[in-house]
mmCIF file of C-alpha atoms and ligand atoms in Angstrom:
data_model
loop_
_atom_site.group_PDB
_atom_site.id
_atom_site.type_symbol
_atom_site.label_atom_id
_atom_site.label_comp_id
_atom_site.label_asym_id
_atom_site.label_seq_id
_atom_site.Cartn_x
_atom_site.Cartn_y
_atom_site.Cartn_z
ATOM 1 C CA MET A 6 51.603 32.331 45.446
ATOM 2 C CA ARG A 7 52.412 32.585 41.895
ATOM 3 C CA ASN A 8 54.498 29.425 41.954
ATOM 4 C CA MET A 9 51.574 27.638 43.693
ATOM 5 C CA GLN A 10 49.085 28.642 40.945
ATOM 6 C CA MET A 11 51.555 27.390 38.279
ATOM 7 C CA SER A 12 51.963 23.947 39.977
ATOM 8 C CA LEU A 13 48.169 23.542 40.404
ATOM 9 C CA ALA A 14 47.354 24.223 36.774
ATOM 10 C CA PRO A 15 48.820 20.949 35.298
ATOM 11 C CA ARG A 16 46.969 18.949 38.085
ATOM 12 C CA ARG A 17 43.721 20.606 37.109
ATOM 13 C CA ALA A 18 44.215 19.658 33.500
ATOM 14 C CA VAL A 19 44.808 16.065 34.335
ATOM 15 C CA ALA A 20 41.717 15.916 36.578
ATOM 16 C CA ALA A 21 39.631 17.426 33.704
ATOM 17 C CA LEU A 22 41.022 14.897 31.221
ATOM 18 C CA ALA A 23 40.228 11.997 33.617
ATOM 19 C CA ALA A 24 36.648 13.360 34.035
ATOM 20 C CA LEU A 25 36.265 13.453 30.258
ATOM 21 C CA LEU A 26 37.601 9.937 29.790
ATOM 22 C CA LEU A 27 35.152 8.645 32.525
ATOM 23 C CA ALA A 28 32.169 10.372 30.905
ATOM 24 C CA GLY A 29 33.295 8.862 27.598
ATOM 25 C CA SER A 30 33.458 5.339 28.952
ATOM 26 C CA VAL A 31 29.919 5.840 30.544
ATOM 27 C CA ALA A 32 28.528 6.916 27.165
ATOM 28 C CA ALA A 33 30.215 3.939 25.471
ATOM 29 C CA CYS A 34 28.483 1.644 27.993
ATOM 30 C CA GLY A 35 25.126 3.284 27.052
ATOM 31 C CA ASN A 36 25.741 2.473 23.384
ATOM 32 C CA SER A 37 26.172 -1.175 23.908
ATOM 33 C CA ASP A 38 23.015 -1.297 26.030
ATOM 34 C CA THR A 39 20.877 0.311 23.372
ATOM 35 C CA GLY A 40 22.596 -1.188 20.491
ATOM 36 C CA SER A 41 22.912 2.303 18.855
ATOM 37 C CA GLU A 42 26.079 3.480 17.062
ATOM 38 C CA GLY A 43 28.014 6.508 18.206
ATOM 39 C CA GLY A 44 25.560 7.829 20.829
ATOM 40 C CA GLY A 45 24.250 7.367 24.324
ATOM 41 C CA ASP A 46 20.997 6.260 25.823
ATOM 42 C CA ASN A 47 19.367 9.534 24.819
ATOM 43 C CA GLU A 48 20.348 9.291 21.165
ATOM 44 C CA LYS A 49 17.202 9.186 18.985
ATOM 45 C CA ILE A 50 16.519 6.165 16.657
ATOM 46 C CA VAL A 51 16.403 7.565 13.165
ATOM 47 C CA MET A 52 13.836 6.023 10.850
ATOM 48 C CA GLY A 53 13.649 6.462 7.177
ATOM 49 C CA PHE A 54 10.046 6.007 5.907
ATOM 50 C CA SER A 55 9.031 5.821 2.255
ATOM 51 C CA GLN A 56 5.335 6.307 1.830
ATOM 52 C CA VAL A 57 3.326 5.234 -1.225
ATOM 53 C CA GLY A 58 1.857 8.606 -1.965
ATOM 54 C CA ALA A 59 -1.217 10.627 -0.956
ATOM 55 C CA GLU A 60 -3.703 8.762 -3.251
ATOM 56 C CA SER A 61 -6.545 8.249 -0.767
ATOM 57 C CA GLY A 62 -8.108 9.285 2.549
ATOM 58 C CA TRP A 63 -6.665 6.064 3.954
ATOM 59 C CA ARG A 64 -3.150 7.030 2.929
ATOM 60 C CA THR A 65 -3.502 10.533 4.492
ATOM 61 C CA ALA A 66 -4.648 8.992 7.727
ATOM 62 C CA ASN A 67 -1.787 6.416 7.562
ATOM 63 C CA SER A 68 0.818 9.242 7.033
ATOM 64 C CA THR A 69 -0.581 11.197 9.989
ATOM 65 C CA SER A 70 -0.517 8.108 12.253
ATOM 66 C CA VAL A 71 3.146 7.433 11.314
ATOM 67 C CA LYS A 72 4.226 11.024 11.962
ATOM 68 C CA GLU A 73 2.389 11.348 15.216
ATOM 69 C CA ALA A 74 3.621 8.021 16.558
ATOM 70 C CA ALA A 75 7.217 8.808 15.667
ATOM 71 C CA ALA A 76 6.983 12.073 17.600
ATOM 72 C CA GLU A 77 5.261 10.333 20.441
ATOM 73 C CA ALA A 78 7.860 7.612 20.568
ATOM 74 C CA GLY A 79 10.824 9.976 20.387
ATOM 75 C CA ILE A 80 11.923 8.571 16.998
ATOM 76 C CA GLU A 81 13.394 10.928 14.425
ATOM 77 C CA LEU A 82 11.506 10.338 11.214
ATOM 78 C CA LYS A 83 12.711 11.135 7.731
ATOM 79 C CA PHE A 84 9.573 10.954 5.523
ATOM 80 C CA ASP A 85 9.339 10.634 1.723
ATOM 81 C CA ASP A 86 6.229 10.649 -0.507
ATOM 82 C CA ALA A 87 6.949 8.416 -3.550
ATOM 83 C CA GLN A 88 3.899 9.649 -5.446
ATOM 84 C CA GLN A 89 2.836 6.192 -6.255
ATOM 85 C CA LYS A 90 6.134 5.389 -8.192
ATOM 86 C CA GLN A 91 8.348 2.467 -7.396
ATOM 87 C CA GLU A 92 11.401 4.193 -8.789
ATOM 88 C CA ASN A 93 10.903 7.030 -6.222
ATOM 89 C CA GLN A 94 10.781 4.553 -3.401
ATOM 90 C CA ILE A 95 13.856 2.826 -4.481
ATOM 91 C CA LYS A 96 15.661 6.217 -4.640
ATOM 92 C CA ALA A 97 14.429 7.127 -1.191
ATOM 93 C CA ILE A 98 15.552 3.775 0.336
ATOM 94 C CA ARG A 99 18.983 4.277 -1.252
ATOM 95 C CA ASN A 100 19.157 7.756 0.269
ATOM 96 C CA TYR A 101 18.227 6.402 3.639
ATOM 97 C CA ILE A 102 21.001 3.702 3.284
ATOM 98 C CA GLN A 103 23.533 6.461 2.389
ATOM 99 C CA GLN A 104 22.462 8.501 5.384
ATOM 100 C CA LYS A 105 22.999 5.365 7.671
ATOM 101 C CA VAL A 106 19.522 5.669 9.298
ATOM 102 C CA ASP A 107 18.927 3.124 12.098
ATOM 103 C CA VAL A 108 15.764 1.636 10.536
ATOM 104 C CA ILE A 109 14.050 1.758 7.172
ATOM 105 C CA ALA A 110 10.270 1.316 7.006
ATOM 106 C CA PHE A 111 8.225 1.513 3.736
ATOM 107 C CA SER A 112 4.858 0.649 2.293
ATOM 108 C CA PRO A 113 5.736 -0.812 -1.145
ATOM 109 C CA VAL A 114 3.639 0.503 -3.983
ATOM 110 C CA VAL A 115 3.763 -2.813 -5.887
ATOM 111 C CA GLU A 116 4.749 -6.358 -4.694
ATOM 112 C CA SER A 117 7.614 -7.191 -7.110
ATOM 113 C CA GLY A 118 11.045 -5.896 -7.861
ATOM 114 C CA TRP A 119 12.388 -5.036 -4.398
ATOM 115 C CA ASP A 120 15.173 -7.750 -3.945
ATOM 116 C CA THR A 121 18.094 -5.643 -5.128
ATOM 117 C CA VAL A 122 17.553 -2.663 -2.932
ATOM 118 C CA LEU A 123 16.453 -4.842 0.068
ATOM 119 C CA LYS A 124 19.814 -6.657 -0.287
ATOM 120 C CA GLU A 125 21.537 -3.285 -0.283
ATOM 121 C CA ALA A 126 19.924 -2.375 2.960
ATOM 122 C CA LYS A 127 20.678 -5.788 4.497
ATOM 123 C CA ASP A 128 24.371 -5.488 3.423
ATOM 124 C CA ALA A 129 24.525 -2.130 5.049
ATOM 125 C CA GLY A 130 23.221 -3.706 8.308
ATOM 126 C CA ILE A 131 20.050 -1.565 8.258
ATOM 127 C CA PRO A 132 16.893 -3.448 9.377
ATOM 128 C CA VAL A 133 13.841 -3.058 7.106
ATOM 129 C CA ILE A 134 10.148 -3.161 8.285
ATOM 130 C CA LEU A 135 7.383 -3.557 5.681
ATOM 131 C CA THR A 136 4.323 -1.654 6.601
ATOM 132 C CA ASP A 137 0.815 -1.885 5.072
ATOM 133 C CA ARG A 138 1.750 -3.638 1.884
ATOM 134 C CA ALA A 139 3.782 -6.857 1.405
ATOM 135 C CA VAL A 140 6.501 -7.740 -1.172
ATOM 136 C CA ASP A 141 6.805 -10.999 -2.975
ATOM 137 C CA SER A 142 10.568 -11.584 -2.355
ATOM 138 C CA ALA A 143 11.283 -15.248 -1.758
ATOM 139 C CA ASP A 144 14.130 -14.376 0.610
ATOM 140 C CA LYS A 145 12.304 -13.490 3.880
ATOM 141 C CA SER A 146 15.600 -12.518 5.556
ATOM 142 C CA LEU A 147 15.634 -9.267 3.475
ATOM 143 C CA TYR A 148 13.154 -7.755 5.986
ATOM 144 C CA LYS A 149 12.485 -8.110 9.682
ATOM 145 C CA THR A 150 8.739 -8.112 9.784
ATOM 146 C CA PHE A 151 5.620 -7.096 7.948
ATOM 147 C CA LEU A 152 2.955 -5.093 9.754
ATOM 148 C CA GLY A 153 -0.478 -4.764 8.035
ATOM 149 C CA SER A 154 -3.822 -5.937 7.157
ATOM 150 C CA ASP A 155 -4.971 -9.280 5.655
ATOM 151 C CA PHE A 156 -6.086 -7.986 2.200
ATOM 152 C CA VAL A 157 -7.277 -11.444 1.074
ATOM 153 C CA LYS A 158 -9.595 -11.578 4.147
ATOM 154 C CA GLU A 159 -10.892 -8.057 3.327
ATOM 155 C CA GLY A 160 -11.817 -9.263 -0.127
ATOM 156 C CA ARG A 161 -13.261 -12.467 1.073
ATOM 157 C CA LEU A 162 -15.498 -10.722 3.726
ATOM 158 C CA SER A 163 -16.778 -8.403 1.042
ATOM 159 C CA GLY A 164 -17.674 -11.375 -1.238
ATOM 160 C CA GLU A 165 -19.262 -13.310 1.660
ATOM 161 C CA TRP A 166 -21.496 -10.402 2.409
ATOM 162 C CA LEU A 167 -22.565 -10.286 -1.175
ATOM 163 C CA VAL A 168 -23.275 -14.065 -1.378
ATOM 164 C CA GLU A 169 -25.543 -13.673 1.735
ATOM 165 C CA ASN A 170 -27.294 -10.577 0.472
ATOM 166 C CA SER A 171 -27.957 -11.936 -3.091
ATOM 167 C CA LYS A 172 -29.643 -15.095 -1.979
ATOM 168 C CA ASP A 173 -33.092 -14.030 -3.195
ATOM 169 C CA ALA A 174 -31.874 -12.517 -6.478
ATOM 170 C CA THR A 175 -33.249 -14.241 -9.538
ATOM 171 C CA GLY A 176 -31.032 -14.384 -12.661
ATOM 172 C CA ASP A 177 -27.462 -13.255 -13.099
ATOM 173 C CA VAL A 178 -26.086 -10.585 -10.718
ATOM 174 C CA ASN A 179 -23.638 -8.478 -12.796
ATOM 175 C CA ILE A 180 -20.698 -7.128 -10.801
ATOM 176 C CA VAL A 181 -18.132 -4.534 -11.885
ATOM 177 C CA GLU A 182 -14.870 -4.301 -9.976
ATOM 178 C CA LEU A 183 -12.663 -1.208 -9.499
ATOM 179 C CA GLN A 184 -9.163 -2.620 -8.765
ATOM 180 C CA GLY A 185 -6.490 -0.794 -6.824
ATOM 181 C CA THR A 186 -3.121 0.104 -8.173
ATOM 182 C CA THR A 187 -2.034 -2.611 -10.621
ATOM 183 C CA GLY A 188 0.537 -5.011 -9.166
ATOM 184 C CA SER A 189 -0.067 -3.793 -5.575
ATOM 185 C CA ALA A 190 -0.674 -6.257 -2.735
ATOM 186 C CA PRO A 191 -4.112 -4.871 -1.881
ATOM 187 C CA ALA A 192 -5.270 -5.018 -5.447
ATOM 188 C CA ASN A 193 -3.997 -8.601 -5.934
ATOM 189 C CA ASP A 194 -5.162 -9.953 -2.647
ATOM 190 C CA ARG A 195 -8.624 -8.209 -2.513
ATOM 191 C CA LYS A 196 -9.445 -9.463 -6.001
ATOM 192 C CA GLU A 197 -8.365 -12.954 -5.048
ATOM 193 C CA GLY A 198 -10.372 -13.067 -1.771
ATOM 194 C CA PHE A 199 -13.561 -11.643 -3.407
ATOM 195 C CA ALA A 200 -13.348 -13.992 -6.373
ATOM 196 C CA ALA A 201 -12.929 -17.072 -4.061
ATOM 197 C CA ALA A 202 -15.956 -15.928 -1.903
ATOM 198 C CA ILE A 203 -18.439 -15.327 -4.741
ATOM 199 C CA ALA A 204 -17.507 -18.592 -6.400
ATOM 200 C CA ALA A 205 -19.949 -20.049 -3.916
ATOM 201 C CA ASP A 206 -22.832 -18.677 -5.985
ATOM 202 C CA PRO A 207 -22.663 -19.139 -9.785
ATOM 203 C CA LYS A 208 -25.182 -16.411 -10.488
ATOM 204 C CA LEU A 209 -22.631 -13.782 -9.223
ATOM 205 C CA LYS A 210 -20.642 -12.750 -12.210
ATOM 206 C CA VAL A 211 -17.772 -10.225 -12.512
ATOM 207 C CA ILE A 212 -18.530 -8.704 -15.933
ATOM 208 C CA ALA A 213 -15.829 -6.001 -15.944
ATOM 209 C CA SER A 214 -12.715 -5.359 -13.740
ATOM 210 C CA GLN A 215 -10.266 -2.544 -14.182
ATOM 211 C CA SER A 216 -7.801 -0.421 -12.201
ATOM 212 C CA GLY A 217 -8.864 3.001 -10.776
ATOM 213 C CA ASP A 218 -5.373 3.317 -9.060
ATOM 214 C CA PHE A 219 -7.082 3.735 -5.663
ATOM 215 C CA THR A 220 -7.983 7.387 -6.455
ATOM 216 C CA ARG A 221 -11.379 9.144 -6.578
ATOM 217 C CA ALA A 222 -10.554 10.457 -10.066
ATOM 218 C CA GLY A 223 -9.661 6.972 -11.240
ATOM 219 C CA GLY A 224 -12.829 5.475 -9.664
ATOM 220 C CA LYS A 225 -15.000 8.095 -11.419
ATOM 221 C CA GLN A 226 -13.432 7.744 -14.751
ATOM 222 C CA VAL A 227 -13.436 3.916 -14.961
ATOM 223 C CA MET A 228 -17.073 3.768 -13.505
ATOM 224 C CA GLU A 229 -18.124 6.148 -16.345
ATOM 225 C CA GLN A 230 -16.678 3.596 -18.860
ATOM 226 C CA PHE A 231 -18.319 0.635 -17.195
ATOM 227 C CA LEU A 232 -21.729 2.397 -17.240
ATOM 228 C CA LYS A 233 -21.349 3.196 -20.911
ATOM 229 C CA ALA A 234 -20.314 -0.347 -21.811
ATOM 230 C CA HIS A 235 -22.708 -2.304 -19.645
ATOM 231 C CA PRO A 236 -26.425 -1.390 -19.441
ATOM 232 C CA LYS A 237 -27.090 -3.792 -16.668
ATOM 233 C CA ILE A 238 -24.713 -3.336 -13.532
ATOM 234 C CA ASP A 239 -26.128 -4.671 -10.290
ATOM 235 C CA VAL A 240 -23.088 -4.475 -8.030
ATOM 236 C CA LEU A 241 -19.883 -2.427 -7.722
ATOM 237 C CA PHE A 242 -17.019 -3.859 -5.683
ATOM 238 C CA ALA A 243 -14.427 -1.061 -5.254
ATOM 239 C CA HIS A 244 -11.060 -1.961 -3.658
ATOM 240 C CA ASN A 245 -11.100 1.236 -1.584
ATOM 241 C CA ASP A 246 -13.606 3.912 -0.402
ATOM 242 C CA ASP A 247 -12.056 6.632 -2.522
ATOM 243 C CA MET A 248 -12.697 4.828 -5.805
ATOM 244 C CA GLY A 249 -16.224 4.085 -4.512
ATOM 245 C CA LEU A 250 -16.756 7.695 -3.795
ATOM 246 C CA GLY A 251 -15.471 8.743 -7.240
ATOM 247 C CA ALA A 252 -17.922 6.133 -8.787
ATOM 248 C CA LEU A 253 -20.794 7.688 -6.874
ATOM 249 C CA GLU A 254 -20.512 10.727 -9.024
ATOM 250 C CA ALA A 255 -20.545 8.723 -12.224
ATOM 251 C CA ILE A 256 -23.498 6.602 -11.085
ATOM 252 C CA THR A 257 -25.484 9.681 -10.108
ATOM 253 C CA ALA A 258 -24.615 11.462 -13.329
ATOM 254 C CA ALA A 259 -25.842 8.432 -15.234
ATOM 255 C CA GLY A 260 -29.284 8.858 -13.621
ATOM 256 C CA LYS A 261 -28.937 5.810 -11.232
ATOM 257 C CA THR A 262 -29.286 5.810 -7.384
ATOM 258 C CA PRO A 263 -26.233 4.390 -5.671
ATOM 259 C CA GLY A 264 -26.895 2.010 -2.985
ATOM 260 C CA LYS A 265 -30.309 1.090 -4.533
ATOM 261 C CA ASP A 266 -29.975 0.586 -8.351
ATOM 262 C CA ILE A 267 -26.347 -0.416 -7.702
ATOM 263 C CA THR A 268 -25.170 -2.130 -4.639
ATOM 264 C CA ILE A 269 -21.811 -0.742 -3.530
ATOM 265 C CA ILE A 270 -19.175 -2.659 -1.533
ATOM 266 C CA THR A 271 -15.823 -0.997 -0.728
ATOM 267 C CA ILE A 272 -12.770 -1.434 1.614
ATOM 268 C CA ASP A 273 -11.218 0.923 4.171
ATOM 269 C CA ALA A 274 -13.941 2.621 6.300
ATOM 270 C CA VAL A 275 -12.400 6.117 6.271
ATOM 271 C CA LYS A 276 -14.798 8.869 7.369
ATOM 272 C CA ASP A 277 -16.032 9.861 3.937
ATOM 273 C CA GLY A 278 -16.674 6.224 3.088
ATOM 274 C CA MET A 279 -18.425 5.640 6.400
ATOM 275 C CA GLN A 280 -20.593 8.695 5.763
ATOM 276 C CA ALA A 281 -21.614 7.394 2.362
ATOM 277 C CA LEU A 282 -22.483 4.064 4.019
ATOM 278 C CA ALA A 283 -24.491 5.754 6.752
ATOM 279 C CA ASP A 284 -26.295 7.836 4.110
ATOM 280 C CA GLY A 285 -27.312 4.630 2.223
ATOM 281 C CA LYS A 286 -25.113 5.284 -0.823
ATOM 282 C CA PHE A 287 -22.777 2.454 -0.035
ATOM 283 C CA ASN A 288 -24.046 -0.928 1.252
ATOM 284 C CA PHE A 289 -21.063 -2.654 2.929
ATOM 285 C CA ILE A 290 -17.458 -1.775 4.008
ATOM 286 C CA ALA A 291 -14.714 -4.101 5.051
ATOM 287 C CA GLU A 292 -12.372 -2.144 7.331
ATOM 288 C CA CYS A 293 -8.660 -1.673 6.666
ATOM 289 C CA SER A 294 -7.090 0.226 9.445
ATOM 290 C CA PRO A 295 -4.563 2.872 8.588
ATOM 291 C CA LEU A 296 -3.547 3.523 12.202
ATOM 292 C CA LEU A 297 -0.334 1.631 11.958
ATOM 293 C CA GLY A 298 2.034 4.277 13.462
ATOM 294 C CA PRO A 299 2.180 3.110 17.157
ATOM 295 C CA GLN A 300 2.736 -0.513 16.311
ATOM 296 C CA LEU A 301 5.337 0.459 13.729
ATOM 297 C CA MET A 302 7.366 2.502 16.338
ATOM 298 C CA GLU A 303 7.244 -0.362 18.832
ATOM 299 C CA LEU A 304 8.633 -2.821 16.203
ATOM 300 C CA ALA A 305 11.314 -0.295 15.170
ATOM 301 C CA LYS A 306 12.546 0.017 18.752
ATOM 302 C CA LYS A 307 12.686 -3.784 19.065
ATOM 303 C CA VAL A 308 14.506 -4.439 15.876
ATOM 304 C CA HIS A 309 16.955 -1.562 16.635
ATOM 305 C CA ALA A 310 17.675 -3.188 19.976
ATOM 306 C CA GLY A 311 18.261 -6.456 18.231
ATOM 307 C CA GLU A 312 15.192 -8.199 19.813
ATOM 308 C CA GLU A 313 13.204 -10.787 17.957
ATOM 309 C CA VAL A 314 9.984 -9.704 16.349
ATOM 310 C CA PRO A 315 7.141 -11.844 14.779
ATOM 311 C CA ALA A 316 7.635 -12.237 11.051
ATOM 312 C CA ARG A 317 4.072 -11.039 10.553
ATOM 313 C CA VAL A 318 2.021 -8.664 12.648
ATOM 314 C CA GLU A 319 -1.647 -8.443 11.518
ATOM 315 C CA THR A 320 -3.904 -5.577 12.046
ATOM 316 C CA GLU A 321 -7.263 -6.158 13.834
ATOM 317 C CA GLU A 322 -10.149 -5.104 11.734
ATOM 318 C CA THR A 323 -14.048 -5.477 11.371
ATOM 319 C CA THR A 324 -16.806 -4.857 8.854
ATOM 320 C CA PHE A 325 -19.754 -2.291 8.635
ATOM 321 C CA THR A 326 -23.264 -2.340 7.493
ATOM 322 C CA GLN A 327 -25.288 0.847 7.043
ATOM 323 C CA GLU A 328 -26.706 0.649 10.541
ATOM 324 C CA GLN A 329 -23.250 -0.004 12.048
ATOM 325 C CA ALA A 330 -21.670 2.920 10.157
ATOM 326 C CA LYS A 331 -24.272 5.243 11.676
ATOM 327 C CA ALA A 332 -23.418 4.020 15.173
ATOM 328 C CA ALA A 333 -19.637 4.160 14.598
ATOM 329 C CA LEU A 334 -19.472 7.574 12.694
ATOM 330 C CA PRO A 335 -19.557 9.942 15.723
ATOM 331 C CA THR A 336 -16.439 8.386 17.291
ATOM 332 C CA ARG A 337 -14.580 7.507 14.124
ATOM 333 C CA LYS A 338 -10.963 8.789 14.375
ATOM 334 C CA TYR A 339 -10.119 9.096 10.617
HETATM 335 O O1 AHR B 427 -2.561 -0.360 1.019
HETATM 336 C C1 AHR B 427 -3.785 0.099 1.528
HETATM 337 C C2 AHR B 427 -4.578 0.675 0.527
HETATM 338 O O2 AHR B 427 -3.901 1.676 -0.062
HETATM 339 C C3 AHR B 427 -5.935 1.313 1.010
HETATM 340 O O3 AHR B 427 -6.970 0.410 1.006
HETATM 341 C C4 AHR B 427 -6.104 2.315 -0.044
HETATM 342 O O4 AHR B 427 -7.117 3.233 0.298
HETATM 343 C C5 AHR B 427 -4.781 2.908 -0.173
HETATM 344 O O5 AHR B 427 -4.574 3.687 -1.195
#
C-alpha cells in the first residue's frame, strides 16, 4: 500500500504539470485573439485619460460620461485632471506610457506642442485617441482618431443666427466676444466660424474680444471690463455657457437686462445655460455635446484590437432658441 502511494505521487505531479501547460496554452491563444499583452480574454483594457480640468459645467458632464462609460464597457480607467495646464497633461501622458497602459485618450488643453509626447507614445506602441479637442500636429499618424464636435460649425451657426436676427437693426450692432482658453481648439475654431458668418452683414462689428478661459469667474471679470470700456454693447458672443453665466452677473450689476438690452449667444447647452435661455436671459445656444464616453470606449476597444477606425468621428449636435430650450429642459441629461 505504501509502495503504491509512492509510485502514484510522481504520476499525479506529471498530470498536474500537463494540466497547467494546457491551461497556459489556452490563455496564450486568448491573448492573440484580443491583441492584449500578458492576459486572457477577461483581461481588462487599461485606458489612461488626461482631462483638461474642471473649468465648466460641460467639462464636469464630460468627465462623468467618460467614467461611467468606462465602467459600463469594463475598461479600467486611470483618470488625471490637468487643471487646464499643458505641462500637467504631458506629465500624465508620460506616466501612462511608463505604466504601459493599453490606450491613451486625452482632451488637449491647447492645440500646439504635442508632437514630442505623441511620438513617445507611438514609439512605445501605445495608441492615442484625441477626444473633444484637436491638436495641430502635421503628422496624423501620431494618433489613431479624433472624436469630438465641429467647433467651427458651432461658431458659424451662432453667427448665422445673429445675422438672421439682426436684419431689422438700424446702424452698427456692437458685439463683444468672450473667448475660451487662449490657444485651445474650441476658442480658435468658434472665433473663426463666428467671424466668417457675421462677415455677411457689415453692420455686425466685434468691438472687443478677450479670453475668459471658459470659466464663470473669467466671464464675469472680462464682461465687467467690457461694460466699463464700451457704453454701447448690443450683443455678447460667449464661447461657452459658463462664461455667459458669469457675464450675466456683470450685466445685471451694471443695471442692464440680459437677453433684452444685450443679446446673448453662447455654446454648449448644459443645464444652467439652457435654464438661462428658457428664462429669457440668453437668446441662442449652439449645442456642444459632452457625452463622448460611450463612443470613446467603443473606439478604444477597436484600436486595442488593431481594427481600423475613422480618422475623424464627429459628434451630432443641434441649436436651441428660447422656446426650444423650454421644451428640451425637462429631459436634459446634463
Ligand atoms: O472643449 C469643449 C469646451 O471646453 C466647452 O465648450 C467648454 O465649456 C469647455 O470648457
